[in-house]
Each structure stands twice: as C-alpha cells, then as structure tokens.
Amino acid sequence: MIEFKNVNKWFDKLHVLNDINLKIPKGEVLVICGPSGSGKSTLIRCINRLEKIQQGQIIVNDTPVHDKSTNLTKLRAEIGFVFQQFHLYPHMTVLQNVMLAPVNVKKIAKTKAEKIALEKLEQVGLTEKSGAYPAQLSGGQQQRVAIARGLVMSPEIMLFDEPTSALDPEMIGEVLDVMVNLVSEGMTMCVVTHEMGFAKKVADRVLFMDEGKIVETGTPGEFFDNPQTDRASEFISKILTH
Amino acid sequence: MISFYFGRLMEIFPFFLKGLWMTSKIGFISLVTCTLIGFILGIFRSSDSTILKRMVGVYVAFVRGTPFVVQIFIVFFILPEWGVQLEAFSAALLAMAIMGSAFICEIVAGGINSIPKGQWEAATSAGLNRIQQLRLVIIPQAMKVILPPLVGQYVLLIKDTSVVSVIGIMELTRVGWVTVVRIPEGLMVFTLVGFLYFIISYPLILLSNYLEKKMAV
C-alpha cells in the first residue's frame, strides 16, 4: 500500500531521511518513534507530499507520489493527516471544518456532505459540538475534530504526526480511544508517537528512527522488551523513566 | 470684504462640486483597481515562487521609493515618447493604480504571511488546490489583519488624488488653484477644498477605526 524505495532527503546539509526502504501493507498499524530531529515526522509528511524528496521513490497504491504528473488532489483525498497542533480552521465551525474537503474537493452536495460529516463527528463523539468554533473546544476535542476531518474523505490511509503531544495528560485518553477504534475498522495507519501503551495495544509494528535512518523495526513486544540496538534500548529506558 | 468674497465663492460653488465629483470618481475607480491589482500582487508576493516574489518586490520597491508626482510625470510625459499616448484622465488612473496597488500589495502580503504555516498544510492535506486554499482558508483569516490598514490606505489614496492636479485634471485641488486666481482669499478657498476632502475621507477614517477595534477581538 505504501512503499519507500531508497528515499533520501536533505534540509540544506542536514540529511533528514537517509536511504529509507519501507513497505507498509494494507491494514497495518505502524508506530514510528525516535528522538526529536530523527526524521520521523518528515517521513510521514513525505507520504502525502507535504515535503519533497530529493532521491528515491514513494509509492502509494501504485501511484508514485513524487512524480510531476501525479494527481495530488486525488492522492491527498485518499490520505488523512492529523497534526500535532490540530490546525483546525479557526474561522469555521466544527461542522464546516469537517465539510470543507468533501464539498470542495469531492464536489459532494452540501446536504449530503453535512450528513457524512455528522456521521464522522458522531464517530469521534462530538455531534453536540458541531456548531461550535475550534477556540471553544478543549485540545482533546479539537484533535478529535481533526480526526473526523480526515476521516470524512473516507481515506484508505491515516497519518498521525504526534497527535497527543500537544495535549494535557487527561485528554490523551479520549484521542487514543478514537484511534484504537479506527484500528478495529482495519484502517492503514502510520502513527508518530511516544505513547507506548497505544503502541503495545494496537501496533502491528514499531519502527525506531535516529538521525534520519531506520535503526530498528519489530513487533511492539520485540521492540519494547528486547530491543536489538543500544540506541533503541537507551531511548526506551529514557521514555520509560520519563 | 470677506463676506463679498464669500458671496462670490458661493456663486461658483457648483464649480467646487464638479471638482469634488472628479475627485470622487478618480478616488473610487482607483480604490477598486488598486484593491484588485493589490490583492493579486500580494498573493504573488507571498507565494513560494522566488521569481514572482522578486519581481513584485522590485515593483513595490520602485513605487515606494519614488515620489508620486514623479510617477505621474513618467506616465503622462515619458510614456508618450515610447508611443503610449494617454489623455490626462487615463494617465491619472494608471498612475494611481500603479502607486496604490504597490502599497495594498504589501498590506495583503503581510496579512497572508501572518497566517500560520499549519493552516496551509491542513488545507493542502485535505486536497484543496492552491486557489481554494487561498479563497477558503487563508484569505478569510488574513482579512482580519488586512482590513484595518487597507481602509486606512483608502484614505491616503483619496488624498493622493490631489497630486493628479499637476497634469491639469480639474479635481478639487485644481479647482482650488484656479479659484484663488480670481478670488484672492487663499485661506477661505482652501479651507473649503480641505473641508470637501474631509467629507469623503472622514467616514473611511471612522470605518478604519471601527474595523481595528472589531478585528482586535
């Protein structure tokens, strides 16, 4: 479903992605962790071309993402993206936030789009907030709206970039619950996170990155209990004692 | 004596109204064209394209770095030498459009650049194209930043129409000059001229203040 082939990317002299090779099959839940600056956010941002790559190829559903001829609109409609800082549109209500893409990208009629949007809001447990503005919601609620905004396009892939890192501790649970529900629906997910509980519970595979390289991959059991590299075991002990 | 001149002034008051009409006409047309061109240039100036950015940057720097009177002279006296012959009214509108759009461009670009990068990224990820991103997500938010200085710029534009009197257009200021030759009571004549400008610009000043307060919330 998603494939990285010898992908390299530089920010000026900094080698942020160093010869990445990776296959993510349909339905897999992949958790990506690693220290800050290791390239994990950049990795998932390349999948919907929020970032460009300088070498190699990324293929999503047989589409080469970084080809000039690629229909980006269609590609992005199939990939939901959830940001650390939510990035809801502050001048629109919750419902308008969720409806924007279906109406303008998929050209779905407004009444129909509203129905779909309300379904997705129900899925994240926020139907009663549909008329509110983002500023009136808590961080956890905003992030759940952001997830609904991604889901409303019926994507095959959802990408999460540290979805709980900007949240107060008591709100992390409600967001993770929504994500766990998605897993049970068979969604293909790439999640950049340090939530070990989430990783252990639902991840099929954990990928550990450092300095732009994939250092280690394994099942959550293997990775957390028996890391193969010193770098990974050092990292795990740090987030455990944290 | 003053009352005598005041009587004469009132006799030729329709002449002033004509000047006011011409000032309003140039002012209004300029506001519309400057806003349209200014928004397009502002969008270019805040785009990712280095070439577009630089080209607009040079244009803005040139316009901001030269006096408006000189710009009018270039349009009215120099362009004909290159074969572009304009009558005074068109030349005035063109000069106003060039000058005003440069200032509005800066206001618009500033507003667009004030929107966090995450808004662009969210709209991009949703599959919106560049124009939809601007129209639906970026500009509506940027208007909060753009509107108060934009209306302030309108006041400046209306006052700057007085400069086009130098190429013989019978707008308010020129009417003042012509009148003073016949009624040698400069203070009285130009107080009237100033008052008529004020009538147009004061509502805009009030609007600008109101918007500033409203947008600050």
Tab-separated table of C-alpha atoms in Angstrom:
chain	number	residue	atom	x	y	z
A	1	MET	CA	0.000	0.000	0.000
A	2	ILE	CA	2.807	2.428	0.920
A	3	GLU	CA	6.337	1.788	-0.230
A	4	PHE	CA	9.569	3.769	0.257
A	5	LYS	CA	12.374	2.909	-2.173
A	6	ASN	CA	15.824	4.294	-1.354
A	7	VAL	CA	14.397	7.611	-0.236
A	8	ASN	CA	16.814	10.401	0.616
A	9	LYS	CA	16.007	13.909	1.726
A	10	TRP	CA	18.135	16.811	2.858
A	11	PHE	CA	17.286	20.111	4.570
A	12	ASP	CA	20.302	22.038	3.265
A	13	LYS	CA	23.175	19.963	4.632
A	14	LEU	CA	21.130	18.015	7.161
A	15	HIS	CA	20.424	14.513	5.904
A	16	VAL	CA	16.901	14.097	7.357
A	17	LEU	CA	15.972	10.891	5.542
A	18	ASN	CA	18.876	8.571	4.879
A	19	ASP	CA	18.207	5.771	2.398
A	20	ILE	CA	14.773	4.790	3.670
A	21	ASN	CA	13.318	1.479	2.481
A	22	LEU	CA	9.973	0.564	3.911
A	23	LYS	CA	6.828	-1.331	2.988
A	24	ILE	CA	3.557	-0.733	4.782
A	25	PRO	CA	0.910	-3.277	3.755
A	26	LYS	CA	-2.807	-2.537	3.700
A	27	GLY	CA	-4.370	-2.576	7.142
A	28	GLU	CA	-1.102	-2.305	9.020
A	29	VAL	CA	-0.788	-0.093	12.073
A	30	LEU	CA	2.762	1.230	12.139
A	31	VAL	CA	4.060	3.207	15.101
A	32	ILE	CA	7.117	5.362	14.429
A	33	CYS	CA	9.203	6.557	17.347
A	34	GLY	CA	12.586	8.064	17.930
A	35	PRO	CA	14.249	11.128	19.437
A	36	SER	CA	13.292	14.604	18.194
A	37	GLY	CA	15.022	15.505	14.961
A	38	SER	CA	15.301	11.868	13.930
A	39	GLY	CA	13.180	12.424	10.810
A	40	LYS	CA	10.036	10.591	11.890
A	41	SER	CA	7.655	13.480	11.182
A	42	THR	CA	9.406	14.189	7.902
A	43	LEU	CA	8.974	10.537	6.946
A	44	ILE	CA	5.184	10.615	7.160
A	45	ARG	CA	4.961	14.141	5.715
A	46	CYS	CA	6.586	12.791	2.534
A	47	ILE	CA	3.769	10.284	2.080
A	48	ASN	CA	1.236	12.962	1.059
A	49	ARG	CA	3.957	15.260	-0.296
A	50	LEU	CA	3.822	17.924	2.352
A	51	GLU	CA	7.582	17.542	1.939
A	52	LYS	CA	9.519	16.877	-1.232
A	53	ILE	CA	12.213	14.224	-1.512
A	54	GLN	CA	15.446	14.557	-3.443
A	55	GLN	CA	16.143	10.896	-4.210
A	56	GLY	CA	14.241	7.649	-4.418
A	57	GLN	CA	10.562	6.910	-4.775
A	58	ILE	CA	7.473	6.713	-2.606
A	59	ILE	CA	4.576	4.706	-3.979
A	60	VAL	CA	1.081	4.860	-2.534
A	61	ASN	CA	-1.461	2.492	-4.097
A	62	ASP	CA	0.627	2.167	-7.271
A	63	THR	CA	0.903	5.960	-7.550
A	64	PRO	CA	4.412	7.439	-7.481
A	65	VAL	CA	3.832	10.314	-5.056
A	66	HIS	CA	6.744	12.476	-6.118
A	67	ASP	CA	6.236	12.263	-9.881
A	68	LYS	CA	5.411	15.548	-11.554
A	69	SER	CA	2.398	14.065	-13.321
A	70	THR	CA	0.781	12.722	-10.147
A	71	ASN	CA	-2.721	13.986	-9.421
A	72	LEU	CA	-2.040	15.298	-5.929
A	73	THR	CA	-5.638	16.191	-5.194
A	74	LYS	CA	-6.769	12.636	-5.729
A	75	LEU	CA	-3.824	11.231	-3.796
A	76	ARG	CA	-4.342	13.541	-0.826
A	77	ALA	CA	-8.047	12.791	-0.734
A	78	GLU	CA	-7.124	9.164	-0.034
A	79	ILE	CA	-4.804	10.052	2.835
A	80	GLY	CA	-5.972	11.631	6.091
A	81	PHE	CA	-3.411	13.660	8.006
A	82	VAL	CA	-3.653	14.606	11.685
A	83	PHE	CA	-1.244	17.232	13.023
A	84	GLN	CA	0.279	17.672	16.451
A	85	GLN	CA	-1.192	21.189	16.700
A	86	PHE	CA	-4.601	20.160	15.206
A	87	HIS	CA	-4.628	23.053	12.679
A	88	LEU	CA	-8.400	23.328	12.589
A	89	TYR	CA	-9.675	26.276	10.555
A	90	PRO	CA	-10.450	28.817	13.295
A	91	HIS	CA	-12.931	30.860	11.221
A	92	MET	CA	-15.226	27.887	10.621
A	93	THR	CA	-17.485	25.897	12.897
A	94	VAL	CA	-16.679	22.283	13.683
A	95	LEU	CA	-19.162	21.097	11.066
A	96	GLN	CA	-17.781	23.486	8.425
A	97	ASN	CA	-14.270	22.271	9.197
A	98	VAL	CA	-15.290	18.694	8.543
A	99	MET	CA	-17.405	19.510	5.447
A	100	LEU	CA	-14.860	21.693	3.671
A	101	ALA	CA	-12.978	18.987	1.782
A	102	PRO	CA	-15.949	16.819	0.729
A	103	VAL	CA	-17.751	19.860	-0.700
A	104	ASN	CA	-14.758	21.472	-2.402
A	105	VAL	CA	-12.543	18.536	-3.337
A	106	LYS	CA	-15.017	15.731	-3.924
A	107	LYS	CA	-17.768	18.160	-5.017
A	108	ILE	CA	-20.371	16.391	-2.895
A	109	ALA	CA	-23.667	18.266	-2.488
A	110	LYS	CA	-23.841	20.233	0.760
A	111	THR	CA	-26.762	18.355	2.308
A	112	LYS	CA	-25.092	15.034	1.636
A	113	ALA	CA	-21.711	16.254	2.849
A	114	GLU	CA	-23.317	17.503	6.036
A	115	LYS	CA	-24.817	14.088	6.665
A	116	ILE	CA	-21.454	12.362	6.195
A	117	ALA	CA	-19.701	14.978	8.332
A	118	LEU	CA	-22.190	14.456	11.172
A	119	GLU	CA	-21.630	10.705	10.973
A	120	LYS	CA	-17.892	11.231	11.399
A	121	LEU	CA	-18.453	13.649	14.269
A	122	GLU	CA	-20.598	11.005	15.905
A	123	GLN	CA	-17.788	8.514	15.452
A	124	VAL	CA	-15.439	10.779	17.423
A	125	GLY	CA	-18.180	11.571	19.943
A	126	LEU	CA	-18.630	15.263	19.160
A	127	THR	CA	-22.028	15.559	17.464
A	128	GLU	CA	-23.191	18.098	20.024
A	129	LYS	CA	-20.241	20.383	19.246
A	130	SER	CA	-20.937	20.670	15.513
A	131	GLY	CA	-21.941	24.337	15.782
A	132	ALA	CA	-19.021	25.375	17.999
A	133	TYR	CA	-15.866	27.121	16.867
A	134	PRO	CA	-12.474	25.450	17.435
A	135	ALA	CA	-11.471	28.054	20.038
A	136	GLN	CA	-14.424	26.942	22.187
A	137	LEU	CA	-13.184	23.352	22.375
A	138	SER	CA	-10.592	21.667	24.571
A	139	GLY	CA	-7.407	20.362	22.989
A	140	GLY	CA	-8.659	16.795	23.060
A	141	GLN	CA	-11.923	17.783	21.401
A	142	GLN	CA	-10.072	19.782	18.748
A	143	GLN	CA	-7.888	16.808	17.919
A	144	ARG	CA	-10.950	14.556	17.645
A	145	VAL	CA	-12.493	17.053	15.208
A	146	ALA	CA	-9.230	16.981	13.257
A	147	ILE	CA	-9.514	13.182	13.063
A	148	ALA	CA	-13.126	13.467	11.863
A	149	ARG	CA	-11.945	15.993	9.269
A	150	GLY	CA	-9.519	13.395	7.958
A	151	LEU	CA	-11.994	10.516	8.082
A	152	VAL	CA	-14.729	12.361	6.211
A	153	MET	CA	-12.909	11.814	2.907
A	154	SER	CA	-13.096	8.030	3.512
A	155	PRO	CA	-9.335	7.698	3.223
A	156	GLU	CA	-7.567	4.365	2.968
A	157	ILE	CA	-4.637	5.668	4.974
A	158	MET	CA	-4.481	7.837	8.067
A	159	LEU	CA	-1.237	9.549	9.068
A	160	PHE	CA	-0.825	10.880	12.599
A	161	ASP	CA	2.020	13.244	13.484
A	162	GLU	CA	2.391	13.157	17.291
A	163	PRO	CA	-1.382	13.502	17.757
A	164	THR	CA	-1.273	13.593	21.551
A	165	SER	CA	1.940	15.536	22.184
A	166	ALA	CA	0.227	18.916	22.458
A	167	LEU	CA	-2.498	17.662	24.809
A	168	ASP	CA	-2.946	17.872	28.557
A	169	PRO	CA	-2.455	14.404	30.066
A	170	GLU	CA	-6.125	13.904	30.941
A	171	MET	CA	-7.147	14.447	27.323
A	172	ILE	CA	-4.759	11.978	25.749
A	173	GLY	CA	-7.040	9.036	26.501
A	174	GLU	CA	-10.053	10.308	24.582
A	175	VAL	CA	-7.948	10.828	21.434
A	176	LEU	CA	-6.236	7.449	21.700
A	177	ASP	CA	-9.645	5.777	22.164
A	178	VAL	CA	-10.808	7.209	18.851
A	179	MET	CA	-7.628	5.957	17.191
A	180	VAL	CA	-7.988	2.480	18.677
A	181	ASN	CA	-11.499	2.323	17.211
A	182	LEU	CA	-10.060	3.117	13.802
A	183	VAL	CA	-7.665	0.222	14.124
A	184	SER	CA	-10.562	-2.150	14.673
A	185	GLU	CA	-12.084	-0.889	11.405
A	186	GLY	CA	-8.997	-2.048	9.539
A	187	MET	CA	-7.598	1.397	8.688
A	188	THR	CA	-3.999	1.557	7.473
A	189	MET	CA	-2.283	3.859	9.946
A	190	CYS	CA	1.158	5.423	10.421
A	191	VAL	CA	1.425	6.996	13.838
A	192	VAL	CA	4.365	9.054	15.044
A	193	THR	CA	4.021	8.854	18.805
A	194	HIS	CA	5.719	8.071	22.090
A	195	GLU	CA	2.553	6.587	23.578
A	196	MET	CA	3.929	3.178	24.430
A	197	GLY	CA	0.603	1.961	25.750
A	198	PHE	CA	-1.005	2.654	22.391
A	199	ALA	CA	1.864	1.019	20.531
A	200	LYS	CA	1.735	-2.123	22.672
A	201	LYS	CA	-2.025	-2.379	22.413
A	202	VAL	CA	-2.645	-1.899	18.691
A	203	ALA	CA	0.555	-1.557	16.663
A	204	ASP	CA	1.473	-4.345	14.257
A	205	ARG	CA	4.976	-2.998	14.001
A	206	VAL	CA	7.161	-0.411	15.682
A	207	LEU	CA	9.771	1.485	13.712
A	208	PHE	CA	12.603	3.245	15.529
A	209	MET	CA	14.404	6.101	13.792
A	210	ASP	CA	17.532	8.040	14.643
A	211	GLU	CA	19.440	10.630	12.594
A	212	GLY	CA	17.349	10.021	9.504
A	213	LYS	CA	17.793	6.258	9.460
A	214	ILE	CA	15.518	3.384	10.319
A	215	VAL	CA	17.522	1.841	13.133
A	216	GLU	CA	15.205	-0.955	14.121
A	217	THR	CA	11.795	-2.418	13.341
A	218	GLY	CA	9.881	-5.115	15.121
A	219	THR	CA	6.632	-6.079	16.757
A	220	PRO	CA	5.838	-3.990	19.849
A	221	GLY	CA	6.690	-6.994	22.025
A	222	GLU	CA	10.098	-7.467	20.446
A	223	PHE	CA	10.908	-3.795	20.325
A	224	PHE	CA	9.980	-2.742	23.835
A	225	ASP	CA	11.046	-5.858	25.735
A	226	ASN	CA	14.066	-6.885	23.725
A	227	PRO	CA	15.496	-4.069	21.615
A	228	GLN	CA	18.280	-5.149	19.280
A	229	THR	CA	20.347	-1.962	19.251
A	230	ASP	CA	21.910	0.064	22.067
A	231	ARG	CA	20.412	3.238	20.630
A	232	ALA	CA	16.892	1.805	20.878
A	233	SER	CA	17.302	0.397	24.373
A	234	GLU	CA	18.706	3.725	25.558
A	235	PHE	CA	15.706	5.504	24.035
A	236	ILE	CA	13.196	3.083	25.561
A	237	SER	CA	14.698	3.393	29.028
A	238	LYS	CA	14.505	7.187	28.724
A	239	ILE	CA	10.829	7.310	27.783
A	240	LEU	CA	10.047	4.727	30.467
A	241	THR	CA	11.676	6.670	33.288
A	242	HIS	CA	10.258	9.917	31.927
B	1	MET	CA	-14.537	92.320	2.072
B	2	ILE	CA	-14.508	88.743	3.285
B	3	SER	CA	-18.250	88.478	3.022
B	4	PHE	CA	-18.005	89.841	-0.520
B	5	TYR	CA	-15.576	87.089	-1.492
B	6	PHE	CA	-17.658	84.569	0.398
B	7	GLY	CA	-20.619	85.555	-1.755
B	8	ARG	CA	-18.516	85.089	-4.909
B	9	LEU	CA	-17.296	81.761	-3.615
B	10	MET	CA	-20.861	80.601	-3.122
B	11	GLU	CA	-21.667	81.726	-6.670
B	12	ILE	CA	-19.042	79.426	-8.071
B	13	PHE	CA	-19.736	76.642	-5.592
B	14	PRO	CA	-21.088	74.340	-8.347
B	15	PHE	CA	-17.562	74.508	-9.786
B	16	PHE	CA	-16.304	73.014	-6.494
B	17	LEU	CA	-18.939	70.311	-6.634
B	18	LYS	CA	-17.655	69.380	-10.082
B	19	GLY	CA	-14.153	69.137	-8.623
B	20	LEU	CA	-15.491	67.028	-5.777
B	21	TRP	CA	-17.207	64.771	-8.295
B	22	MET	CA	-13.974	64.359	-10.267
B	23	THR	CA	-12.011	63.632	-7.079
B	24	SER	CA	-14.611	61.069	-6.012
B	25	LYS	CA	-14.607	59.479	-9.447
B	26	ILE	CA	-10.816	59.112	-9.593
B	27	GLY	CA	-10.770	58.059	-5.948
B	28	PHE	CA	-13.443	55.407	-6.313
B	29	ILE	CA	-12.113	53.895	-9.544
B	30	SER	CA	-8.635	53.852	-8.007
B	31	LEU	CA	-9.817	52.096	-4.842
B	32	VAL	CA	-11.384	49.328	-6.906
B	33	THR	CA	-8.491	48.837	-9.343
B	34	CYS	CA	-5.814	49.206	-6.655
B	35	THR	CA	-7.582	46.650	-4.478
B	36	LEU	CA	-7.894	44.128	-7.317
B	37	ILE	CA	-4.318	44.524	-8.541
B	38	GLY	CA	-3.007	44.841	-4.987
B	39	PHE	CA	-4.581	41.515	-3.943
B	40	ILE	CA	-3.186	39.702	-6.976
B	41	LEU	CA	0.297	41.171	-6.428
B	42	GLY	CA	0.070	40.477	-2.689
B	43	ILE	CA	-0.753	36.826	-3.378
B	44	PHE	CA	2.250	36.647	-5.740
B	45	ARG	CA	4.453	38.339	-3.167
B	46	SER	CA	3.550	35.792	-0.502
B	47	SER	CA	3.833	32.802	-2.843
B	48	ASP	CA	6.517	30.135	-2.875
B	49	SER	CA	7.856	31.221	-6.256
B	50	THR	CA	11.121	33.113	-5.820
B	51	ILE	CA	10.868	34.715	-9.269
B	52	LEU	CA	7.347	36.060	-8.703
B	53	LYS	CA	8.316	37.292	-5.256
B	54	ARG	CA	11.371	39.142	-6.533
B	55	MET	CA	9.573	40.686	-9.500
B	56	VAL	CA	6.801	42.051	-7.343
B	57	GLY	CA	9.411	43.092	-4.761
B	58	VAL	CA	11.260	45.230	-7.328
B	59	TYR	CA	7.985	46.806	-8.451
B	60	VAL	CA	6.963	47.636	-4.901
B	61	ALA	CA	10.407	48.997	-4.025
B	62	PHE	CA	10.408	51.246	-7.097
B	63	VAL	CA	6.943	52.626	-6.390
B	64	ARG	CA	7.598	53.167	-2.684
B	65	GLY	CA	10.988	54.687	-3.346
B	66	THR	CA	9.876	57.396	-5.780
B	67	PRO	CA	7.532	60.382	-5.272
B	68	PHE	CA	4.037	60.028	-6.679
B	69	VAL	CA	4.417	63.282	-8.630
B	70	VAL	CA	7.401	61.807	-10.457
B	71	GLN	CA	5.407	58.661	-11.253
B	72	ILE	CA	2.621	60.765	-12.745
B	73	PHE	CA	5.132	62.675	-14.864
B	74	ILE	CA	6.581	59.425	-16.127
B	75	VAL	CA	3.159	58.097	-17.082
B	76	PHE	CA	1.944	61.348	-18.661
B	77	PHE	CA	5.084	62.829	-20.243
B	78	ILE	CA	7.566	59.988	-20.698
B	79	LEU	CA	5.313	57.115	-21.834
B	80	PRO	CA	4.207	59.081	-24.962
B	81	GLU	CA	7.843	59.125	-26.068
B	82	TRP	CA	7.626	55.332	-26.178
B	83	GLY	CA	4.410	55.517	-28.114
B	84	VAL	CA	1.894	55.184	-25.253
B	85	GLN	CA	-0.239	58.277	-25.544
B	86	LEU	CA	-2.750	58.721	-22.727
B	87	GLU	CA	-5.163	61.540	-22.068
B	88	ALA	CA	-4.831	63.147	-18.649
B	89	PHE	CA	-7.712	61.258	-17.042
B	90	SER	CA	-6.457	57.824	-18.107
B	91	ALA	CA	-2.900	58.762	-17.166
B	92	ALA	CA	-4.110	59.793	-13.704
B	93	LEU	CA	-5.963	56.500	-13.225
B	94	LEU	CA	-2.977	54.487	-14.430
B	95	ALA	CA	-0.581	56.329	-12.126
B	96	MET	CA	-2.971	55.870	-9.192
B	97	ALA	CA	-3.307	52.150	-9.977
B	98	ILE	CA	0.460	51.691	-10.085
B	99	MET	CA	1.056	53.580	-6.841
B	100	GLY	CA	-1.906	52.289	-4.820
B	101	SER	CA	-1.565	48.642	-5.843
B	102	ALA	CA	2.032	48.585	-4.584
B	103	PHE	CA	1.007	49.735	-1.114
B	104	ILE	CA	-2.028	47.430	-0.981
B	105	CYS	CA	0.179	44.561	-2.174
B	106	GLU	CA	2.334	44.981	0.921
B	107	ILE	CA	-0.707	45.036	3.212
B	108	VAL	CA	-2.165	41.891	1.601
B	109	ALA	CA	1.158	40.019	1.634
B	110	GLY	CA	1.622	40.936	5.302
B	111	GLY	CA	-1.831	39.580	6.104
B	112	ILE	CA	-1.274	36.325	4.218
B	113	ASN	CA	2.140	35.814	5.808
B	114	SER	CA	0.621	36.267	9.262
B	115	ILE	CA	-1.362	33.031	8.853
B	116	PRO	CA	0.459	30.070	10.450
B	117	LYS	CA	2.022	27.534	8.080
B	118	GLY	CA	-0.118	24.806	9.634
B	119	GLN	CA	-3.243	26.275	8.028
B	120	TRP	CA	-1.683	25.874	4.581
B	121	GLU	CA	-0.601	22.345	5.454
B	122	ALA	CA	-4.032	21.333	6.737
B	123	ALA	CA	-5.683	22.700	3.601
B	124	THR	CA	-3.058	21.049	1.400
B	125	SER	CA	-3.513	17.678	3.096
B	126	ALA	CA	-7.264	17.943	2.585
B	127	GLY	CA	-6.650	18.032	-1.176
B	128	LEU	CA	-7.639	21.664	-1.781
B	129	ASN	CA	-5.809	23.280	-4.680
B	130	ARG	CA	-3.811	26.486	-4.256
B	131	ILE	CA	-6.671	28.816	-5.227
B	132	GLN	CA	-9.140	27.017	-2.936
B	133	GLN	CA	-6.614	27.181	-0.102
B	134	LEU	CA	-6.379	30.939	-0.501
B	135	ARG	CA	-10.081	31.535	-1.047
B	136	LEU	CA	-11.497	29.241	1.621
B	137	VAL	CA	-8.849	29.056	4.332
B	138	ILE	CA	-6.116	31.693	4.120
B	139	ILE	CA	-7.725	34.932	2.869
B	140	PRO	CA	-10.796	34.756	5.175
B	141	GLN	CA	-8.426	34.607	8.154
B	142	ALA	CA	-5.987	37.144	6.715
B	143	MET	CA	-8.809	39.686	6.204
B	144	LYS	CA	-8.719	40.370	9.930
B	145	VAL	CA	-5.165	41.617	9.547
B	146	ILE	CA	-5.674	43.196	6.128
B	147	LEU	CA	-8.887	45.204	6.542
B	148	PRO	CA	-7.971	47.957	9.034
B	149	PRO	CA	-4.777	49.090	7.232
B	150	LEU	CA	-6.491	48.598	3.872
B	151	VAL	CA	-9.204	51.103	4.702
B	152	GLY	CA	-6.508	53.384	6.112
B	153	GLN	CA	-4.761	53.112	2.750
B	154	TYR	CA	-8.015	54.132	1.027
B	155	VAL	CA	-7.912	57.420	2.946
B	156	LEU	CA	-4.345	58.010	1.724
B	157	LEU	CA	-5.342	57.156	-1.849
B	158	ILE	CA	-8.188	59.648	-1.822
B	159	LYS	CA	-5.884	62.359	-0.548
B	160	ASP	CA	-3.254	61.420	-3.122
B	161	THR	CA	-5.712	62.131	-5.936
B	162	SER	CA	-4.874	65.792	-5.262
B	163	VAL	CA	-1.480	65.184	-6.873
B	164	VAL	CA	-3.041	64.452	-10.276
B	165	SER	CA	-3.902	68.154	-10.459
B	166	VAL	CA	-0.362	68.641	-11.792
B	167	ILE	CA	-1.370	67.191	-15.170
B	168	GLY	CA	-4.351	69.503	-15.440
B	169	ILE	CA	-7.224	67.402	-14.174
B	170	MET	CA	-9.998	69.557	-12.744
B	171	GLU	CA	-10.342	67.807	-9.449
B	172	LEU	CA	-10.778	69.539	-6.088
B	173	THR	CA	-7.235	70.789	-5.608
B	174	ARG	CA	-7.001	72.148	-9.136
B	175	VAL	CA	-10.367	73.847	-8.659
B	176	GLY	CA	-8.837	75.493	-5.591
B	177	TRP	CA	-5.835	76.763	-7.550
B	178	VAL	CA	-7.973	78.123	-10.355
B	179	THR	CA	-10.368	79.815	-7.917
B	180	VAL	CA	-7.616	81.513	-5.936
B	181	VAL	CA	-6.583	83.384	-9.068
B	182	ARG	CA	-10.000	85.018	-9.209
B	183	ILE	CA	-10.805	85.178	-5.504
B	184	PRO	CA	-7.592	86.183	-3.722
B	185	GLU	CA	-8.707	84.754	-0.386
B	186	GLY	CA	-6.487	81.652	-0.167
B	187	LEU	CA	-7.388	80.666	3.363
B	188	MET	CA	-11.100	80.696	2.599
B	189	VAL	CA	-10.765	78.843	-0.698
B	190	PHE	CA	-8.508	76.104	0.574
B	191	THR	CA	-10.460	75.693	3.808
B	192	LEU	CA	-13.413	74.868	1.578
B	193	VAL	CA	-11.257	72.496	-0.506
B	194	GLY	CA	-9.967	70.796	2.648
B	195	PHE	CA	-13.459	70.513	4.054
B	196	LEU	CA	-14.703	68.779	0.906
B	197	TYR	CA	-11.856	66.239	1.060
B	198	PHE	CA	-12.683	65.678	4.701
B	199	ILE	CA	-16.286	64.856	3.842
B	200	ILE	CA	-15.101	61.894	1.753
B	201	SER	CA	-12.269	60.673	3.936
B	202	TYR	CA	-13.776	61.028	7.409
B	203	PRO	CA	-16.289	58.163	7.009
B	204	LEU	CA	-13.392	55.975	5.883
B	205	ILE	CA	-11.337	57.006	8.914
B	206	LEU	CA	-14.276	56.080	11.158
B	207	LEU	CA	-14.645	52.769	9.338
B	208	SER	CA	-10.933	52.032	9.755
B	209	ASN	CA	-11.096	52.766	13.490
B	210	TYR	CA	-14.193	50.631	13.846
B	211	LEU	CA	-12.611	47.719	11.984
B	212	GLU	CA	-9.447	47.968	14.048
B	213	LYS	CA	-11.457	47.647	17.249
B	214	LYS	CA	-13.661	44.899	15.881
B	215	MET	CA	-10.793	42.834	14.459
B	216	ALA	CA	-8.741	43.136	17.630
B	217	VAL	CA	-11.271	40.958	19.477
